[in-house]
Amino acid sequence: MHRKVVVAVSAILFALLAVAVTLMANLHDRTYPQQLGTKSVVELDFVNSGLPDAEAIGELGRLSDRLGVGLLKVAPDLGGDQSGQVFVQVGAAGGFPARITRFGDEKDAEIRSNAALEHSYASGQYLVTGSVDRLPEFREWLTAHQVIAKWNDNDLGTTLESVARQGSFLMSLLAATALMASLVLYWLSVKARGRALRALAGVSTWRIQYEDLRGFLFAMVLAAVVVDAAAVVVIGSTQGWVFVPLYVSILLTFEAIVIIVTMSCALVMSVASWPGPSMLANRDPAVKSLRGVSVVLKALTFVLVLAAVSPAYTAYANAKNTALQQSQWKSLADQVAVSFPAAMGESGFQEIMGKVGDVVRDAEQRGDVALSYTWNGETVEGVDLGPSGHLALVSQGWLNLMLGNGKRRLAPLPPEQIPGGTRKFLTENLDLWKRGGPTAAEVLGKFSFYHFSQPEQLPLAVAGSGELVFPADAIVAVVPDLHATFNDDFLASIASSRNLVFTGLGPTQALLAQHGLQYKANVKYAAEEGILLAQFTAYFAWLEGVSLVALLVALVVSSLIAAFIAAVLHARRDFPLRLAGQRWSEILAGRVAPEWLVGAALAVMIILLRGGDGALLATAAAVLCLVASPVTHLLATRWTFANVRRRTL
C-alpha cells in the first residue's frame, strides 16, 4: 500500500510538472519554431545604424542569402484575434514551406516572402534557420553598422537560463522538491519499524539504506514513466508527433533535476533519522527518529508557503494584468504610423509639413486618425502634473480605439482641479503648437479634461516614442479638432514619432499619394512589436498559477505526514484515552495548540520581515494553514486508532 501511495503522490507531482512543461514547450516553440529548425534568435535594433528601414532590410536579405543563414523576421498575424505569428523571409533564397504547425492551440503560421516587410520596421526579432558556419561574418556586419544585437541560441543551456530568469518556474521546481521531500519522509516513516528490526538482525546499515532508497527511487521513477507515457500520447495526438522530441527533452530535464535533488534529500534524511541503540533498547517507536525531521520539514514548508504565497499571487495577478494591458496593442492592429527618411534633412522636412497637415485634415474628416501624446514626471521635470503624475493629449479617435465607446470610462475633471502648473505647461507649449490667430488660452479653453473613473482605464502613448503605458490615473486633455488646433510643424513631428496613427495601410497610402507624399514618407504598422510582446505575457500568468498550486499541494502532503508521525508516536496514549470516552478535541489539544503558537509566531515574523508587503495574503494563508492543522491531526489519529484496534499498526 505504501508503495502505491508514493507512486500516486509522485504521479500528482509529475503531472503538475508536465503541465508546467507544456507551457514551457509552448513558449519555447513561439521563440524557436520547431518546424523551421531554428538555431538562434536575434533581437536587432537599428536605432544607431543610420540606415533607413528599407535599406537595412535589403542589406539583411542580401547578407542572409550570401551567408546561407536563412534569416526570417518574426511578425504578428494582424488578422483575426492577433494571437498568431507569421514569419517573413528576409532574403530571396531558402526552401521554406508555405505554412508550419505550431505547438499549443495556435493556428498554423504562414511563411511569407520579403515583400511583406515593405511596411515593417527593420528593428525586431529574427530567426536563424540556416547554416551557422558563417554566423561570425554576420555578427561582424552588425557590429560594423552599429546594430544592437541580443542573441539567444536554441540549446539546453539557454532553456535552463530562461527558466532561471522566471521566478514562477523556479518556484514550481522548489515546490516539487518540497513535495518530494515530504514524500521521502513518509516513505522513511513507514519503513522505520522494518529498518529497526533489520538493524537488530545484524543487516548492514548501508545495505538497509540502499534498499530503502532504491525502493523509493523505483516507485518515483515508475510514476514518472507512467505520467511521461500519458503526456507523450496526449502531446503527440493533440499537437503532432513532430513536437514530441522537444517536449520530452524539456520534461526529462526538469524531472531529472527533481529526482536528483529528491534523492539527495532522501539520503540526508535517511542518515539523519537512523535509529540509535538506545532507542531500540528502550523499545521506542522506530518512527520516533523521524519526528524532528518531520517537524522541521513542515515548518520549512509552512514558512516557504507564507513567504511565497504573496509574491506568487502578486506575480500571477501582475502577469494577468500585464497580459490584459498588452492586449490593448491589438486595438492598434490596423493602425499605421508615418515616418520620414533621415536623409530628408531639416529643409526637406519643412517642405512636406504642409502636406502632412493636409493628410491629417482629410484623415480626420473620415475618422481615420488618432492622437495620444503623454508626459510623466520624468519627461517634464519640475512640472506639477497632479497626483497622477501623467498628462495626456488625446483625440476622440484614440478614445474610440481604446475604450470602444468614447469617454465611457473617464470622469470629467473640473477646471479648479487642474493643477496650475499643468495649465501653464500646456499654455506655453500651445503658443508653439497652435494654428492661426486664437491665443493659447483660447485654444486650451476648447479642450475637455478628464481623469480615470477606475485605475488603469486608458492606455496612452508616450510622447516621442509611441510606446504604450498604463498609468493608474492621468489628466486627459481631449483635443476637439487636430487640424484646427495644431500647426503643420507639430502634426508632422508627432506623426513621425508614432504618436499620431492612421487607420488602414491601403487608405493611408492612398491619402499620402493624393498629397504627393508617396515617395517621401514610409508607412509602417504601428503595433507589430507590441502585439508580439502581448502574445508572450499570457504564458507567464499560467506558470505563476501552476507554481502556486504546487506549493499548496506540498504543504498539504507535508502536514499529513507530520500528523501521521505524531499520531504513531502518541498511539499508546491516544488509544486508551479514546476508549475511556475522551473527545478527539481533548486528545489532540496538546498537539494542535503548540502548532498554532509556533505557526502564529512564524507568520508574524515573516510579515514583519517583508515589511508589511502582502501582509493580508500572508495572514490569510497562515489562518487557512492553522485551521487545517487540527483536521490533518484528526485524520491521522483516527487512522492510527483504527489500525491499533485491528492490531495492524
XYZ file of C-alpha atoms in Angstrom:
649
model
C 0.000 0.000 0.000
C 2.774 2.421 0.909
C 4.456 1.964 -2.463
C 1.125 2.792 -4.106
C 0.907 5.987 -2.054
C 4.389 7.022 -3.182
C 3.527 6.231 -6.803
C 0.230 8.142 -6.581
C 1.694 11.276 -4.962
C 4.696 11.189 -7.305
C 2.289 10.931 -10.229
C 0.487 14.062 -8.994
C 3.813 15.870 -8.777
C 4.980 14.828 -12.238
C 1.553 15.642 -13.676
C 1.893 19.207 -12.323
C 5.384 19.315 -13.771
C 4.076 18.036 -17.116
C 1.524 20.859 -17.216
C 4.223 23.421 -16.469
C 6.487 21.889 -19.130
C 3.615 22.061 -21.636
C 3.528 25.812 -21.076
C 7.317 25.941 -21.365
C 7.232 23.935 -24.611
C 4.579 26.266 -25.960
C 6.697 29.273 -25.078
C 9.797 27.547 -26.485
C 8.088 26.886 -29.821
C 6.965 30.500 -30.005
C 10.568 31.574 -29.508
C 12.291 28.818 -31.523
C 9.724 27.414 -34.013
C 10.359 23.683 -34.128
C 9.374 23.084 -37.740
C 11.663 25.830 -39.007
C 14.742 24.248 -37.447
C 15.545 27.476 -35.587
C 19.143 27.617 -34.343
C 19.179 31.095 -32.827
C 17.017 34.132 -32.224
C 18.476 37.626 -32.500
C 16.853 40.897 -31.467
C 18.128 43.677 -33.732
C 17.886 47.404 -33.035
C 18.920 49.755 -35.866
C 18.479 52.946 -33.840
C 22.220 53.807 -34.022
C 22.924 52.486 -37.513
C 21.628 55.435 -39.501
C 20.203 53.014 -42.077
C 16.646 53.601 -43.332
C 14.363 50.638 -42.666
C 14.042 49.636 -46.324
C 17.802 49.754 -46.861
C 18.507 47.867 -43.626
C 16.081 45.084 -44.541
C 17.554 44.873 -48.035
C 21.089 44.564 -46.636
C 19.969 41.853 -44.223
C 18.347 39.934 -47.071
C 21.431 40.018 -49.259
C 23.601 39.033 -46.291
C 21.275 36.152 -45.405
C 21.376 34.782 -48.959
C 25.159 35.113 -49.245
C 25.927 33.502 -45.871
C 23.104 30.938 -46.012
C 21.808 31.770 -42.519
C 18.140 31.572 -43.567
C 17.026 34.741 -41.823
C 13.300 35.116 -41.047
C 11.668 38.108 -39.376
C 9.018 37.395 -36.738
C 5.814 39.400 -37.098
C 2.347 39.153 -35.573
C -0.547 37.926 -37.651
C -2.558 41.134 -37.747
C -5.681 39.349 -38.907
C -8.284 37.676 -36.682
C -7.573 37.906 -32.943
C -3.879 38.840 -33.455
C -2.734 35.907 -31.316
C -0.746 34.197 -34.073
C 2.608 34.833 -35.711
C 3.885 34.941 -39.261
C 7.469 34.528 -40.465
C 8.780 36.654 -43.301
C 11.765 35.723 -45.467
C 14.337 38.491 -45.308
C 16.234 37.259 -48.348
C 15.146 35.536 -51.545
C 16.877 32.165 -51.038
C 15.682 29.234 -48.946
C 13.208 26.406 -49.443
C 10.679 27.244 -46.759
C 7.219 25.642 -46.584
C 4.152 27.789 -47.104
C 2.887 27.052 -43.569
C 4.136 25.412 -40.392
C 2.312 23.780 -37.484
C 2.644 25.449 -34.083
C 2.654 23.901 -30.612
C -0.425 24.520 -28.494
C -3.774 25.782 -29.671
C -2.357 28.287 -32.128
C -3.298 28.182 -35.754
C -0.697 27.302 -38.385
C 1.783 30.068 -39.164
C 2.416 31.356 -42.676
C 5.833 31.849 -44.248
C 5.681 34.992 -46.364
C 8.037 36.467 -48.938
C 10.177 39.516 -48.257
C 7.559 41.700 -49.952
C 5.630 41.542 -46.669
C 8.405 43.591 -44.992
C 7.710 46.658 -47.112
C 5.788 48.306 -44.286
C 7.686 46.889 -41.298
C 10.440 48.369 -39.174
C 13.882 46.855 -39.555
C 14.298 46.569 -35.805
C 12.730 43.466 -34.336
C 13.166 39.749 -33.799
C 14.814 37.489 -36.386
C 15.264 33.720 -36.591
C 18.414 31.993 -37.839
C 17.161 28.834 -39.558
C 20.021 28.002 -41.922
C 23.722 27.318 -41.550
C 25.570 28.773 -38.568
C 29.051 28.208 -40.040
C 29.353 31.785 -41.307
C 27.425 33.391 -38.486
C 30.581 35.215 -37.239
C 30.600 37.201 -40.501
C 27.000 38.177 -39.868
C 27.891 39.343 -36.348
C 30.808 41.374 -37.745
C 28.475 43.126 -40.195
C 26.106 44.037 -37.374
C 28.967 45.403 -35.277
C 30.366 47.401 -38.202
C 26.987 49.051 -38.785
C 26.401 49.752 -35.069
C 23.372 47.485 -34.913
C 22.486 46.459 -31.350
C 22.063 42.668 -31.272
C 20.876 40.375 -28.473
C 21.439 36.688 -29.259
C 19.765 33.611 -27.812
C 20.801 30.158 -29.008
C 18.386 27.237 -29.156
C 20.100 24.837 -26.762
C 19.539 23.285 -23.358
C 21.693 25.853 -21.580
C 19.612 28.736 -22.940
C 16.415 26.946 -21.956
C 17.661 26.468 -18.388
C 18.829 30.071 -18.270
C 15.417 31.330 -19.414
C 13.783 29.220 -16.710
C 16.183 30.591 -14.108
C 15.041 34.098 -15.033
C 11.413 33.132 -14.467
C 10.714 33.074 -10.749
C 7.429 31.309 -11.462
C 9.036 28.182 -12.855
C 11.774 28.175 -10.234
C 9.009 28.281 -7.647
C 7.404 25.276 -9.343
C 10.662 23.324 -9.055
C 11.084 24.399 -5.423
C 7.534 23.303 -4.647
C 8.137 19.991 -6.410
C 11.256 19.436 -4.310
C 9.375 20.270 -1.078
C 6.622 17.856 -2.064
C 9.072 15.050 -2.803
C 10.961 15.692 0.437
C 7.668 15.239 2.268
C 7.108 12.019 0.360
C 10.581 10.807 1.325
C 9.662 11.451 4.948
C 6.516 9.393 4.552
C 8.469 6.537 2.973
C 11.059 6.518 5.736
C 8.377 6.656 8.431
C 6.513 3.603 7.141
C 9.840 1.790 6.725
C 11.106 2.763 10.175
C 9.980 -0.381 12.017
C 11.387 -2.700 9.352
C 14.670 -0.774 9.325
C 14.988 -1.136 13.112
C 14.264 -4.884 13.057
C 16.739 -5.481 10.248
C 19.374 -3.466 12.112
C 18.800 -5.645 15.212
C 19.187 -8.719 12.996
C 22.654 -7.519 12.019
C 21.995 -6.351 8.475
C 24.477 -3.718 7.289
C 23.313 -0.150 7.832
C 24.327 0.945 4.352
C 22.583 -2.037 2.792
C 19.335 -1.161 4.569
C 19.569 2.442 3.455
C 20.453 1.428 -0.088
C 17.499 -0.951 -0.389
C 15.039 1.526 1.147
C 16.161 4.359 -1.110
C 16.209 2.048 -4.117
C 12.592 1.123 -3.413
C 11.621 4.776 -3.168
C 13.502 5.629 -6.359
C 11.810 2.762 -8.184
C 8.341 3.962 -7.105
C 9.132 7.535 -8.099
C 10.582 6.573 -11.489
C 7.598 4.280 -12.111
C 5.260 7.231 -11.562
C 7.393 9.411 -13.854
C 7.343 6.776 -16.606
C 3.554 6.390 -16.394
C 2.959 10.152 -16.433
C 5.505 10.689 -19.217
C 3.924 7.975 -21.353
C 0.483 9.514 -20.906
C 1.841 13.016 -21.567
C 3.626 11.893 -24.744
C 0.454 10.274 -26.076
C -1.572 13.405 -25.298
C 1.001 15.763 -26.820
C 1.562 13.570 -29.877
C -2.139 13.107 -30.608
C -3.209 16.692 -29.911
C -0.177 18.727 -31.009
C 1.563 16.491 -33.507
C 4.295 13.906 -33.098
C 6.871 16.294 -34.511
C 6.779 18.159 -31.168
C 7.294 15.070 -29.003
C 11.150 15.201 -29.029
C 11.069 18.858 -27.919
C 8.504 18.189 -25.209
C 10.226 15.053 -23.902
C 13.646 16.717 -23.774
C 12.344 19.583 -21.620
C 10.248 17.264 -19.426
C 13.088 14.793 -18.807
C 15.487 17.621 -17.987
C 13.305 19.004 -15.215
C 12.288 15.563 -13.969
C 15.968 14.662 -13.689
C 16.568 17.824 -11.642
C 13.679 16.968 -9.290
C 14.737 13.311 -8.929
C 18.401 14.142 -8.238
C 17.505 16.764 -5.625
C 14.909 14.456 -4.076
C 17.293 11.515 -3.750
C 19.923 13.796 -2.236
C 17.373 14.891 0.379
C 16.372 11.252 0.898
C 19.965 10.211 1.579
C 20.475 13.031 4.076
C 17.190 12.296 5.886
C 17.842 8.560 5.890
C 21.213 9.009 7.565
C 19.900 11.645 9.986
C 16.950 9.504 11.087
C 18.789 6.232 11.643
C 17.534 4.608 14.883
C 20.220 4.538 17.573
C 20.931 1.668 20.013
C 19.313 3.473 22.970
C 16.048 3.928 21.106
C 15.962 0.261 20.148
C 16.811 -0.782 23.710
C 14.040 1.398 25.161
C 11.585 -0.052 22.623
C 10.619 3.404 21.425
C 8.616 3.525 18.189
C 11.013 3.325 15.282
C 9.347 6.311 13.671
C 10.428 8.471 16.618
C 13.741 9.233 14.924
C 11.824 10.990 12.118
C 9.850 13.266 14.382
C 12.417 16.050 14.391
C 12.858 15.878 10.628
C 9.087 15.945 10.072
C 8.622 18.969 12.313
C 11.454 20.852 10.613
C 10.168 19.960 7.132
C 6.628 21.006 7.989
C 7.869 24.281 9.460
C 10.079 24.952 6.431
C 7.226 24.237 4.025
C 4.922 26.443 6.097
C 7.472 29.271 6.012
C 8.030 28.710 2.283
C 4.307 28.947 1.550
C 3.822 32.051 3.677
C 6.883 33.720 2.178
C 5.943 32.743 -1.369
C 2.158 32.981 -1.454
C 2.072 36.770 -1.583
C 4.823 37.163 -4.238
C 3.394 34.230 -6.212
C -0.131 35.617 -6.173
C 1.136 39.133 -6.868
C 3.221 37.834 -9.774
C 0.223 35.878 -11.043
C -2.018 38.943 -10.795
C 0.664 41.146 -12.379
C 1.177 38.666 -15.199
C -2.562 38.562 -15.856
C -2.736 42.349 -15.646
C 0.254 42.733 -17.965
C -1.293 40.321 -20.450
C -4.527 42.306 -20.308
C -2.674 45.580 -20.747
C -0.500 44.363 -23.607
C -3.586 43.009 -25.352
C -4.534 46.658 -25.876
C -1.943 46.671 -28.642
C -4.454 44.571 -30.593
C -6.667 47.658 -30.761
C -3.928 49.175 -32.922
C -3.564 46.162 -35.246
C -4.998 48.068 -38.220
C -3.202 51.298 -37.358
C -0.145 52.532 -39.242
C 2.440 55.187 -38.484
C 4.142 57.528 -40.913
C 7.906 58.093 -40.829
C 10.248 60.196 -42.921
C 13.757 59.281 -44.137
C 16.569 60.770 -42.070
C 18.292 61.814 -45.299
C 15.468 64.300 -45.923
C 17.059 66.784 -43.550
C 15.505 69.857 -41.968
C 14.860 71.664 -45.248
C 13.099 68.666 -46.753
C 11.022 68.280 -43.599
C 9.955 71.933 -43.835
C 8.781 71.350 -47.401
C 6.448 68.476 -46.556
C 4.937 69.805 -43.299
C 2.019 71.450 -45.067
C 1.216 68.269 -46.976
C 1.314 66.238 -43.744
C -1.153 68.702 -42.246
C -3.460 68.212 -45.224
C -3.214 64.415 -44.787
C -4.211 64.760 -41.123
C -7.136 67.026 -42.066
C -8.512 64.583 -44.632
C -7.971 61.566 -42.379
C -9.701 63.361 -39.511
C -12.736 64.077 -41.670
C -13.022 60.319 -42.279
C -12.365 59.439 -38.616
C -9.151 57.618 -39.571
C -6.561 59.330 -37.348
C -5.871 59.175 -33.608
C -3.570 61.152 -31.303
C -2.031 60.150 -27.976
C 0.820 62.255 -26.588
C 1.676 61.585 -22.939
C 4.113 63.086 -20.446
C 5.097 61.962 -16.955
C 7.173 63.445 -14.171
C 10.407 62.147 -15.723
C 9.851 63.601 -19.203
C 8.823 67.038 -17.888
C 10.758 67.609 -14.689
C 9.529 70.365 -12.412
C 6.008 70.483 -13.846
C 3.110 69.839 -11.469
C 1.090 67.100 -13.153
C -1.105 66.486 -10.143
C -1.383 63.321 -8.024
C -1.486 61.059 -11.087
C 1.877 62.253 -12.413
C 0.709 61.861 -16.031
C -0.684 64.295 -18.586
C -2.004 63.191 -21.971
C -3.224 64.949 -25.091
C -5.619 62.621 -26.904
C -8.155 62.852 -29.687
C -11.641 61.382 -29.791
C -10.264 58.843 -32.255
C -7.851 57.479 -29.622
C -10.664 57.131 -27.095
C -12.741 55.269 -29.664
C -9.844 52.890 -30.390
C -9.005 52.106 -26.780
C -12.321 52.414 -24.977
C -14.678 51.382 -27.731
C -17.312 53.891 -26.693
C -15.501 57.159 -26.340
C -15.388 58.526 -22.808
C -17.487 55.898 -21.021
C -14.659 55.027 -18.574
C -13.464 58.581 -17.973
C -14.691 61.002 -15.316
C -14.885 64.757 -16.042
C -12.201 66.816 -14.324
C -13.481 70.202 -13.084
C -11.291 73.197 -14.100
C -10.462 74.018 -10.475
C -8.908 70.558 -10.023
C -6.415 71.015 -12.864
C -3.060 71.998 -11.307
C -1.819 75.481 -12.184
C 1.498 74.004 -13.310
C -0.296 71.786 -15.822
C -2.240 74.723 -17.275
C 0.932 76.789 -17.535
C 2.801 73.914 -19.231
C 0.045 73.430 -21.828
C -0.393 77.151 -22.459
C 3.335 77.718 -23.026
C 3.555 74.799 -25.448
C 0.347 75.701 -27.277
C 1.967 79.049 -28.091
C 4.357 76.993 -30.244
C 1.933 74.306 -31.451
C -1.338 76.159 -32.174
C -2.603 77.071 -35.614
C -3.817 80.511 -36.629
C -4.994 83.503 -34.684
C -6.573 82.327 -31.387
C -4.444 82.711 -28.290
C -3.095 79.683 -26.468
C -5.539 80.308 -23.603
C -8.458 80.353 -26.062
C -7.289 77.114 -27.661
C -6.892 75.483 -24.247
C -10.392 76.603 -23.324
C -11.819 74.337 -26.031
C -10.164 71.237 -24.552
C -12.177 68.817 -22.396
C -10.414 67.470 -19.311
C -10.963 64.043 -17.740
C -9.343 61.541 -15.425
C -9.881 57.795 -14.958
C -13.053 56.601 -13.252
C -11.145 53.451 -12.227
C -7.384 52.677 -12.188
C -5.667 51.870 -15.492
C -8.690 52.604 -17.648
C -6.920 54.049 -20.690
C -3.659 53.028 -22.400
C -1.640 56.031 -23.500
C 1.277 56.516 -25.892
C 4.483 58.107 -24.563
C 5.450 61.412 -26.137
C 8.242 60.941 -28.646
C 8.150 57.141 -28.926
C 4.568 55.944 -29.227
C 5.131 53.143 -26.676
C 2.032 52.266 -24.669
C 1.970 52.946 -20.931
C -0.761 52.039 -18.453
C -0.828 54.632 -15.653
C -3.216 54.211 -12.733
C -4.602 57.674 -13.474
C -3.836 60.671 -15.672
C -5.050 64.123 -16.587
C -6.533 63.545 -20.043
C -6.988 66.579 -22.282
C -9.249 65.736 -25.248
C -8.435 67.822 -28.324
C -11.606 68.735 -30.268
C -10.064 69.070 -33.749
C -6.488 68.098 -34.573
C -6.001 70.098 -37.772
C -7.788 73.189 -36.483
C -5.858 73.080 -33.195
C -2.262 72.246 -34.147
C 0.004 73.681 -36.820
C 1.622 71.601 -39.550
C 5.021 71.562 -37.842
C 3.632 69.900 -34.719
C 1.435 67.472 -36.676
C 4.375 66.335 -38.814
C 6.560 65.898 -35.720
C 4.083 63.765 -33.790
C 3.309 61.748 -36.913
C 6.968 60.771 -37.232
C 7.137 59.795 -33.524
C 4.209 57.327 -33.798
C 2.043 59.480 -31.514
C -0.267 60.009 -34.467
C -1.621 56.824 -36.056
C -3.799 56.309 -39.115
C -6.339 53.592 -39.851
C -5.622 51.119 -42.636
C -2.489 50.574 -44.696
C -4.193 50.940 -48.084
C -6.256 54.056 -47.269
C -3.242 55.764 -45.675
C -1.022 55.034 -48.682
C -3.723 56.380 -50.981
C -4.022 59.532 -48.858
C -0.268 60.110 -48.952
C -0.226 59.609 -52.728
C -3.105 62.072 -53.093
C -0.966 64.754 -51.452
C 2.270 63.852 -53.212
C 3.957 62.129 -50.260
C 4.063 58.564 -51.578
C 7.823 58.778 -52.203
C 8.673 60.990 -49.227
C 7.093 59.048 -46.367
C 7.224 55.466 -45.147
C 4.128 53.752 -43.798
C 4.717 51.143 -41.069
C 2.437 49.027 -38.934
C 2.353 50.731 -35.535
C 1.665 47.711 -33.324
C 3.789 44.813 -34.640
C 6.284 44.771 -31.775
C 3.668 45.450 -29.096
C 1.394 42.635 -30.274
C 4.313 40.172 -30.221
C 5.019 41.165 -26.616
C 1.347 40.743 -25.728
C 1.397 37.199 -27.099
C 4.117 36.159 -24.636
C 2.794 37.679 -21.421
C -0.208 35.343 -21.033
C 2.043 32.284 -20.607
C 3.751 33.690 -17.535
C 0.403 34.069 -15.767
C -0.239 30.348 -16.261
C 3.218 29.457 -14.913
C 2.608 31.523 -11.785
C -0.699 29.741 -11.214
C 0.835 26.273 -11.565
C 3.636 27.115 -9.109
C 1.134 28.369 -6.519
C -0.907 25.159 -6.785
C 2.262 23.055 -6.419
C 3.230 24.928 -3.241
C -0.167 24.311 -1.673
C -0.039 20.599 -2.568
C 3.416 20.363 -0.947
C 2.105 21.938 2.262
C -0.885 19.566 2.416
C 1.285 16.476 1.939
C 3.926 17.546 4.468
C 1.199 18.393 7.018
C -0.435 14.984 6.628
C 2.907 13.184 7.008
C 3.852 15.180 10.115
C 0.425 14.445 11.588
C 0.815 10.740 10.766
C 4.167 10.535 12.553
C 2.786 12.396 15.573
C -0.208 10.037 15.676
C 2.026 6.942 15.630
C 4.205 8.331 18.405
C 1.153 9.084 20.573
C -0.756 5.886 19.729
C -0.065 4.267 23.149
C -1.557 7.319 24.863
C -4.390 8.125 22.436
C -5.897 4.625 22.276
C -6.792 4.187 25.972
C -7.931 7.814 26.264
C -10.331 7.385 23.373
C -11.593 4.087 24.807
C -12.202 5.914 28.091
C -14.561 8.278 26.289
C -12.448 11.401 25.778
C -13.348 13.555 22.778
C -10.900 13.884 19.892
C -10.592 17.630 20.558
C -9.339 16.924 24.095
C -6.903 14.259 22.894
C -5.452 16.500 20.151
C -5.321 19.764 22.114
C -1.778 19.122 23.295
C -0.576 18.747 19.700
C -2.595 21.455 17.975
C -2.061 24.289 20.471
C 1.771 24.319 20.188
C 1.493 24.230 16.380
C -0.844 27.201 16.441
C 1.500 29.158 18.710
C 4.613 28.375 16.648
C 2.741 28.920 13.374
C 1.400 32.280 14.520
C 4.893 33.333 15.634
C 6.398 32.301 12.290
C 3.632 34.125 10.414
C 4.194 37.333 12.384
C 7.961 37.051 11.826
C 7.552 36.627 8.051
C 5.096 39.514 7.794
C 7.455 41.775 9.766
C 10.482 40.736 7.702
C 8.594 41.510 4.490
C 7.756 44.943 5.834
C 4.014 44.513 5.512
C 4.216 43.787 1.781
C 1.422 41.316 1.042
C 0.584 41.059 4.727
C -3.096 40.404 4.048
C -2.405 37.457 1.747
C 0.213 36.007 4.092
C -2.181 36.340 7.026
C -4.977 34.641 5.094
C -2.648 31.790 4.094
C -1.438 31.394 7.695
C -5.017 31.277 9.018
C -6.000 28.639 6.458
C -2.928 26.544 7.288
C -3.527 26.775 11.031
C -7.205 25.920 10.639
C -6.211 22.875 8.557
C -3.780 21.679 11.257
C -6.395 20.058 13.556
C -8.046 18.474 10.521
C -4.823 16.702 9.498
C -4.197 15.575 13.080
C -7.752 14.260 13.379
C -7.478 12.272 10.151
C -4.091 10.794 11.117
C -5.129 9.966 14.712
C -8.375 8.282 13.678
C -6.477 6.225 11.106
C -3.936 5.199 13.778
C -6.705 4.339 16.268
C -8.392 2.089 13.704
C -5.126 0.281 12.970
C -4.313 -0.195 16.665
C -7.764 -1.660 17.221
C -7.164 -4.097 14.355
C -3.585 -4.723 15.606
C -2.208 -3.738 12.196
C -0.202 -0.623 13.083
